[in-house]
CSV table of C-alpha atoms in Angstrom, one decimal:
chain,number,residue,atom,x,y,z
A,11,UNK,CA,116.8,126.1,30.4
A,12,UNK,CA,113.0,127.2,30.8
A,13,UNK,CA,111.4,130.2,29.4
A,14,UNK,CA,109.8,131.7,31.7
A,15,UNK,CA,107.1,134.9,31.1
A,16,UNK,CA,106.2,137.2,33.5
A,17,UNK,CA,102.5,139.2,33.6
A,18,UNK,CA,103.1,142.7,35.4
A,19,UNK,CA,102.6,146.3,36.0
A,20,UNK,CA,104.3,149.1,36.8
A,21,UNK,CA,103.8,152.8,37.1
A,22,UNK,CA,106.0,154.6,35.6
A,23,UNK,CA,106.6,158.1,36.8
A,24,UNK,CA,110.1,156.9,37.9
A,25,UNK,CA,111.7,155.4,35.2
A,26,UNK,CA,113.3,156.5,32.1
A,27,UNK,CA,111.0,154.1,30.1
A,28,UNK,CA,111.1,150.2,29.9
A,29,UNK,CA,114.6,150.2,27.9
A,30,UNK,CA,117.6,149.9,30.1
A,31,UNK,CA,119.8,152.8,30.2
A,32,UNK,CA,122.9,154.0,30.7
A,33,UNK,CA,123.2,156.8,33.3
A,34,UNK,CA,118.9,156.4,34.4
A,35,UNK,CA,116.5,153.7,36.2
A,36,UNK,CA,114.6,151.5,33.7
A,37,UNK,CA,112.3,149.2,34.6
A,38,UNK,CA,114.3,146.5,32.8
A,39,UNK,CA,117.1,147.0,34.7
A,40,UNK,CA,114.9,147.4,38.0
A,41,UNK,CA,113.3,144.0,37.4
A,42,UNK,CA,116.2,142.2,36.1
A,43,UNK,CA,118.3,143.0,39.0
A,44,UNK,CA,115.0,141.6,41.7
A,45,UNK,CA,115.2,138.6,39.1
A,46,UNK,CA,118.9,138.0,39.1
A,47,UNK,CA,118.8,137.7,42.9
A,48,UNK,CA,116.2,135.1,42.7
A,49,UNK,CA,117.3,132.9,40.6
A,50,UNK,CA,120.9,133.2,41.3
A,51,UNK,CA,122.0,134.2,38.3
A,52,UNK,CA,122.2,137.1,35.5
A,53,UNK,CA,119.0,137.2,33.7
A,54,UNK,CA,118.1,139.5,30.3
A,55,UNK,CA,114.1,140.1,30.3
A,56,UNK,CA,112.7,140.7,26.5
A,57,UNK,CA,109.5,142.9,26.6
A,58,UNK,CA,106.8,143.1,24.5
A,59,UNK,CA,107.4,146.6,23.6
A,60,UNK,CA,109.4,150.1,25.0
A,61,UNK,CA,107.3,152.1,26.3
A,62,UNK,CA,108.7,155.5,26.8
A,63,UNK,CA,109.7,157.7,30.1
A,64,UNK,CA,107.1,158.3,32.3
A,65,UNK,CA,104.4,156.1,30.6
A,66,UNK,CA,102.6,153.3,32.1
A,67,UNK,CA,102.0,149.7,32.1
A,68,UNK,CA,98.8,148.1,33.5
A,69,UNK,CA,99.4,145.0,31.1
A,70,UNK,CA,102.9,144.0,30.4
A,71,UNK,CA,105.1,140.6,29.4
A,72,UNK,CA,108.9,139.7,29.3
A,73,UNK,CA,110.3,136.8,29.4
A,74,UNK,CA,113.4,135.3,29.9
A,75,UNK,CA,115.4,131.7,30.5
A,76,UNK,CA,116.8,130.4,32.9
A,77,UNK,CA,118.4,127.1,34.5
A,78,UNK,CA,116.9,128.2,38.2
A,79,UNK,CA,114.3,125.5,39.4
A,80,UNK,CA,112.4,128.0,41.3
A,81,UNK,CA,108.7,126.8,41.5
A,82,UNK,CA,106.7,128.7,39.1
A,83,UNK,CA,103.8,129.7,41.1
A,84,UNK,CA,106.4,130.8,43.8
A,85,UNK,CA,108.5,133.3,41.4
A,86,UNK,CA,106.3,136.5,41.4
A,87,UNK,CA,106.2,136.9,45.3
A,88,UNK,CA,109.7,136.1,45.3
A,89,UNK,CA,110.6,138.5,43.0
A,90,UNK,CA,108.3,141.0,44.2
A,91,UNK,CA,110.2,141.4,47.7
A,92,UNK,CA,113.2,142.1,45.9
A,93,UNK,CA,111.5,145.4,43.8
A,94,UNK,CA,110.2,148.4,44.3
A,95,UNK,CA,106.4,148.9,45.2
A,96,UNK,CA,106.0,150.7,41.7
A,97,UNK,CA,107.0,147.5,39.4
A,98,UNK,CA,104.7,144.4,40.1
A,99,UNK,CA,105.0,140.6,38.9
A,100,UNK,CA,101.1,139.2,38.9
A,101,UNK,CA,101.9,135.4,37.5
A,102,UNK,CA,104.6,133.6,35.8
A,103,UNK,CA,104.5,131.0,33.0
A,104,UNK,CA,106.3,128.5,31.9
A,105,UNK,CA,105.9,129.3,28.1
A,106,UNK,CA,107.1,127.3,24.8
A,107,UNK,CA,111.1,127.9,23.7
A,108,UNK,CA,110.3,129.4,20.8
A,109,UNK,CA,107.9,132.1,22.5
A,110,UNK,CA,109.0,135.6,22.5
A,111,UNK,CA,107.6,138.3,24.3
A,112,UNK,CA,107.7,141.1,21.5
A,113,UNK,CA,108.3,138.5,18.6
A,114,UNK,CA,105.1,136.7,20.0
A,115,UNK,CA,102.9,139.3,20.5
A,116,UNK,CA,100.1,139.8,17.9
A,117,UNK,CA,99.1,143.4,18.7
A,118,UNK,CA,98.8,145.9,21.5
A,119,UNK,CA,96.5,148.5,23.1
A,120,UNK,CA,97.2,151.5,24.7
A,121,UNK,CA,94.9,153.9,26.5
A,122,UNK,CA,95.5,157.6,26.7
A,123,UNK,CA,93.6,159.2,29.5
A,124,UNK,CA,92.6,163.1,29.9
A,125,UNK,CA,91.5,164.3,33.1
A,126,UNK,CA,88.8,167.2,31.4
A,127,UNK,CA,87.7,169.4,34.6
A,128,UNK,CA,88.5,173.0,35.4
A,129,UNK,CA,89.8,172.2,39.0
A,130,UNK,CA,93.4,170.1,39.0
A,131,UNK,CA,92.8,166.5,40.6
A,132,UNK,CA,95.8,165.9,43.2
A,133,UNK,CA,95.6,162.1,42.1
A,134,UNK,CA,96.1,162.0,38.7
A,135,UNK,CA,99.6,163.9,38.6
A,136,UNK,CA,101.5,162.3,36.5
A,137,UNK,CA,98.3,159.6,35.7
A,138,UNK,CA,96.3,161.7,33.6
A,139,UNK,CA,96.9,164.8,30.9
A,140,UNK,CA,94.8,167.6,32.9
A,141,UNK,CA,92.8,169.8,30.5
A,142,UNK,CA,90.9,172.5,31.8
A,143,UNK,CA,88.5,173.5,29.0
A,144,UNK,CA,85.4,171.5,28.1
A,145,UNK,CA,86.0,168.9,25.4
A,146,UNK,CA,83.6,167.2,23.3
A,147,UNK,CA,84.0,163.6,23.3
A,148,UNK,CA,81.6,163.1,20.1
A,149,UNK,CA,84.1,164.9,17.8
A,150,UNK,CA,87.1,163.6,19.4
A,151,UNK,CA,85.7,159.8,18.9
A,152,UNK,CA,84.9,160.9,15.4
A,153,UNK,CA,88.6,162.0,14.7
A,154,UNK,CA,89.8,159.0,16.5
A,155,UNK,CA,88.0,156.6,14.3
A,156,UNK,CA,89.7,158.6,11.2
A,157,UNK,CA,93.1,156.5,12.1
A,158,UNK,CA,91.2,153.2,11.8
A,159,UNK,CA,92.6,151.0,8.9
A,160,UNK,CA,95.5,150.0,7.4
A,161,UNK,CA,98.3,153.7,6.8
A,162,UNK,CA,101.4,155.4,6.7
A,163,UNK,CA,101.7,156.5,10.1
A,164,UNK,CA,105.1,158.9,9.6
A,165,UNK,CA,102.7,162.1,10.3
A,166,UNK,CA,102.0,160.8,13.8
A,167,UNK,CA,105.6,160.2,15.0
A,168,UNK,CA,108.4,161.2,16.3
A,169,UNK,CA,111.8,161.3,15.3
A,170,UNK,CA,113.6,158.3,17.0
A,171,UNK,CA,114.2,154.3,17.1
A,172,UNK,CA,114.5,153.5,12.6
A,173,UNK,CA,111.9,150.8,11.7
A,174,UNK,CA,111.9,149.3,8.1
A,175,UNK,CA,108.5,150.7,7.5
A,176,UNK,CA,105.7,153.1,9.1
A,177,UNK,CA,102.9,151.5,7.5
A,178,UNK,CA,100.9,150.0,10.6
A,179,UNK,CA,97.0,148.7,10.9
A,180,UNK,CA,94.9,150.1,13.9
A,181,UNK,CA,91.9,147.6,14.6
A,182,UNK,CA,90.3,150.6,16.8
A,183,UNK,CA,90.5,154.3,18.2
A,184,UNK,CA,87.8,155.5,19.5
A,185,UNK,CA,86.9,158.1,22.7
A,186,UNK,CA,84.6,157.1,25.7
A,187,UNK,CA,83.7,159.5,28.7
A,188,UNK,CA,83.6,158.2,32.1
A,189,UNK,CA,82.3,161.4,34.9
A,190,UNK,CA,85.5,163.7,34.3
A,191,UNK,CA,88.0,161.1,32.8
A,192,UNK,CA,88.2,160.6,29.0
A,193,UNK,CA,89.9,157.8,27.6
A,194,UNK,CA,91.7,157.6,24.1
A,195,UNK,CA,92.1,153.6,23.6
A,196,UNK,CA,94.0,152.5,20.3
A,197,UNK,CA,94.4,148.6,19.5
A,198,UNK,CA,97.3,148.2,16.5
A,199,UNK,CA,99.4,145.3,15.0
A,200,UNK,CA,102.6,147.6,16.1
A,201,UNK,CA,103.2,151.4,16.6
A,202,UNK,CA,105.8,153.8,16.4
A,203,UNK,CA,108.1,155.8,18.4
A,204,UNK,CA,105.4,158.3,20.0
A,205,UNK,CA,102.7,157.6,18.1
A,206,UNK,CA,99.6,157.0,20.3
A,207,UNK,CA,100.9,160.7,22.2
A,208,UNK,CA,100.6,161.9,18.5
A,209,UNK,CA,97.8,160.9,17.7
A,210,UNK,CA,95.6,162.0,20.9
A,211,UNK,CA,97.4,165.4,20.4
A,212,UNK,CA,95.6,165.4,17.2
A,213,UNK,CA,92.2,164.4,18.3
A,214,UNK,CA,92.5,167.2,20.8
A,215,UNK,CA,92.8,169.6,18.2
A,216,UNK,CA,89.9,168.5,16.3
A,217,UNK,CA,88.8,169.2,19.9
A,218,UNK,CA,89.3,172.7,19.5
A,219,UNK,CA,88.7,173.5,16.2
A,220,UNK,CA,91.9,173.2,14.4
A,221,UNK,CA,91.2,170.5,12.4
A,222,UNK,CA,88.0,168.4,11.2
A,223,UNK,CA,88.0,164.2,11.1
A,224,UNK,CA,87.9,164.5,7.4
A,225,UNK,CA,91.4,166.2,7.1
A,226,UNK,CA,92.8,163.2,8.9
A,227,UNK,CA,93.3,160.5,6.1
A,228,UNK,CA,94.8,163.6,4.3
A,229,UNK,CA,97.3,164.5,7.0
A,230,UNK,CA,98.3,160.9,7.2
A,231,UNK,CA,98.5,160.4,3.3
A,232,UNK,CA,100.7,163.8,3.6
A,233,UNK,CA,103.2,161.7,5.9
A,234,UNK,CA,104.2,165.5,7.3
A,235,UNK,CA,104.7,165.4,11.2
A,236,UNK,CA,104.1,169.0,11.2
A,237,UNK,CA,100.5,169.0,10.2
A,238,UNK,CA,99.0,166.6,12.7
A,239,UNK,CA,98.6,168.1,16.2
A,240,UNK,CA,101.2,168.0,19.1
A,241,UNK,CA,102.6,165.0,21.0
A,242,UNK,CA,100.8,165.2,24.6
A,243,UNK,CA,103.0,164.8,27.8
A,244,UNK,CA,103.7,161.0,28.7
A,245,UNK,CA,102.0,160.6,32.4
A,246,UNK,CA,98.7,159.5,31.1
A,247,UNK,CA,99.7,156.8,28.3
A,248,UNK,CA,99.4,153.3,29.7
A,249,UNK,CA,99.7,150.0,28.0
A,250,UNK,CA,96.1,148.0,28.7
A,251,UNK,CA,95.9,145.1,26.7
A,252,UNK,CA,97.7,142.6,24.9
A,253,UNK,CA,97.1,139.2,22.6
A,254,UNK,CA,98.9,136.4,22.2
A,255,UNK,CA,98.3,132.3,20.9
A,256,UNK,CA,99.1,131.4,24.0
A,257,UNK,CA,96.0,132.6,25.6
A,258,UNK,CA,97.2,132.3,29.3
A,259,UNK,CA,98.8,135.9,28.5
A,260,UNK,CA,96.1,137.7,27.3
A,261,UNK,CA,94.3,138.7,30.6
């Protein structure tokens, strides 16, 4: 049996997240079905993380095993004509037996982008988090920079999948401005269940007044959800970057 990982990207305004589902499309499911037919038999795909409805991908890895003898090199365009246009397979590795895609990974980064203009953009529906009024990206990046470290992250989640504990280490948050488009990007060991949403929703209210960088470390040491701002809308969360040993996987 060879473990194989995949590199890919998907947008994901269609699916009900990366986790399959019962009763709505995943893009497991989606991608292990284009896979099954390929290699002519049932596959299970392990990703390196679940990334919730509506959110994005523009780095991702599964993997999975399997006894096909399917070139390598030949696997993503294969699998590629057998999925939607929306889910795409870049490369695929042959990868050691013990590797695992989540189990493997040594942290993630997500990027949180705010389309900031009075006049609606057309192309970044569901790409983007439109916000009309003027935003400062100095005290936003200061804010940002207040979740650096090592914390008790229970005041920037939401209620879902149980972990054994909340305490996570973000390497960076910080805020940059490109024209129109600002972008949130947040590098941690591991995150929880809407946390990155939770967190830009907070930086937005330092945004507007609500709160300063310097109550921060005191909402997170409070560990009460209710006190850090609100958990923006999904559509312009994407995955962006991800390490592993094997460095084949992290570009």
């Amino acid at each position: 049996m060879r473990n194989i990982a995949l590199k890919l990207m998907y947008n994901g305004t269609a699916y009900h997240g990366w986790q399959m589902q019962r009763t709505e499309a995943s893009v497991q499911e989606t991608l292990q079905r284009g896979l099954s037919m390929v290699c002519g038999e049932r596959v299970k795909l392990t990703g390196v993380g679940r990334t919730d409805a509506g959110v994005h991908a523009e780095r991702y890895v599964a993997n999975f095993r399997t006894g096909s003898r399917i070139p390598i090199d030949r696997l993503p365009f294969a699998v590629n004509t057998h999925t939607p246009e929306d889910i795409v397979v870049r490369e695929a590795l042959e990868v050691a037996d013990d590797f695992n895609a989540i189990g493997s990974c040594l942290k993630k980064e997500y990027t949180y982008r705010i389309y900031n203009s009075r006049i609606k953009n057309p192309f970044y529906v569901n790409r983007a988090y439109f916000y009309p009024k003027k935003l400062d990206e100095a005290v936003m990046d200061a804010a940002a920079r207040a979740f650096e470290g090592t914390h008790d992250f229970r005041a920037v989640r939401s209620v879902g999948t149980e972990t054994k504990t909340t305490v996570r280490t973000v390497y960076y948050c910080r805020v940059t401005r490109r024209g129109e488009l600002l972008e949130l990007r947040v590098c941690a060991d591991g995150f929880l269940y809407n946390m990155v949403r939770a967190i830009t929703g907070t930086v937005l209210y330092a945004a507007e007044g609500k709160l300063t960088a310097e109550d921060i470390p005191k909402i997170l040491d409070s560990g009460d959800r209710t006190l850090a701002g609100p958990t923006v809308p999904p559509g312009g969360l994407y995955m962006t970057r991800l390490w592993y040993e094997d460095e084949r996987l992290n570009d």
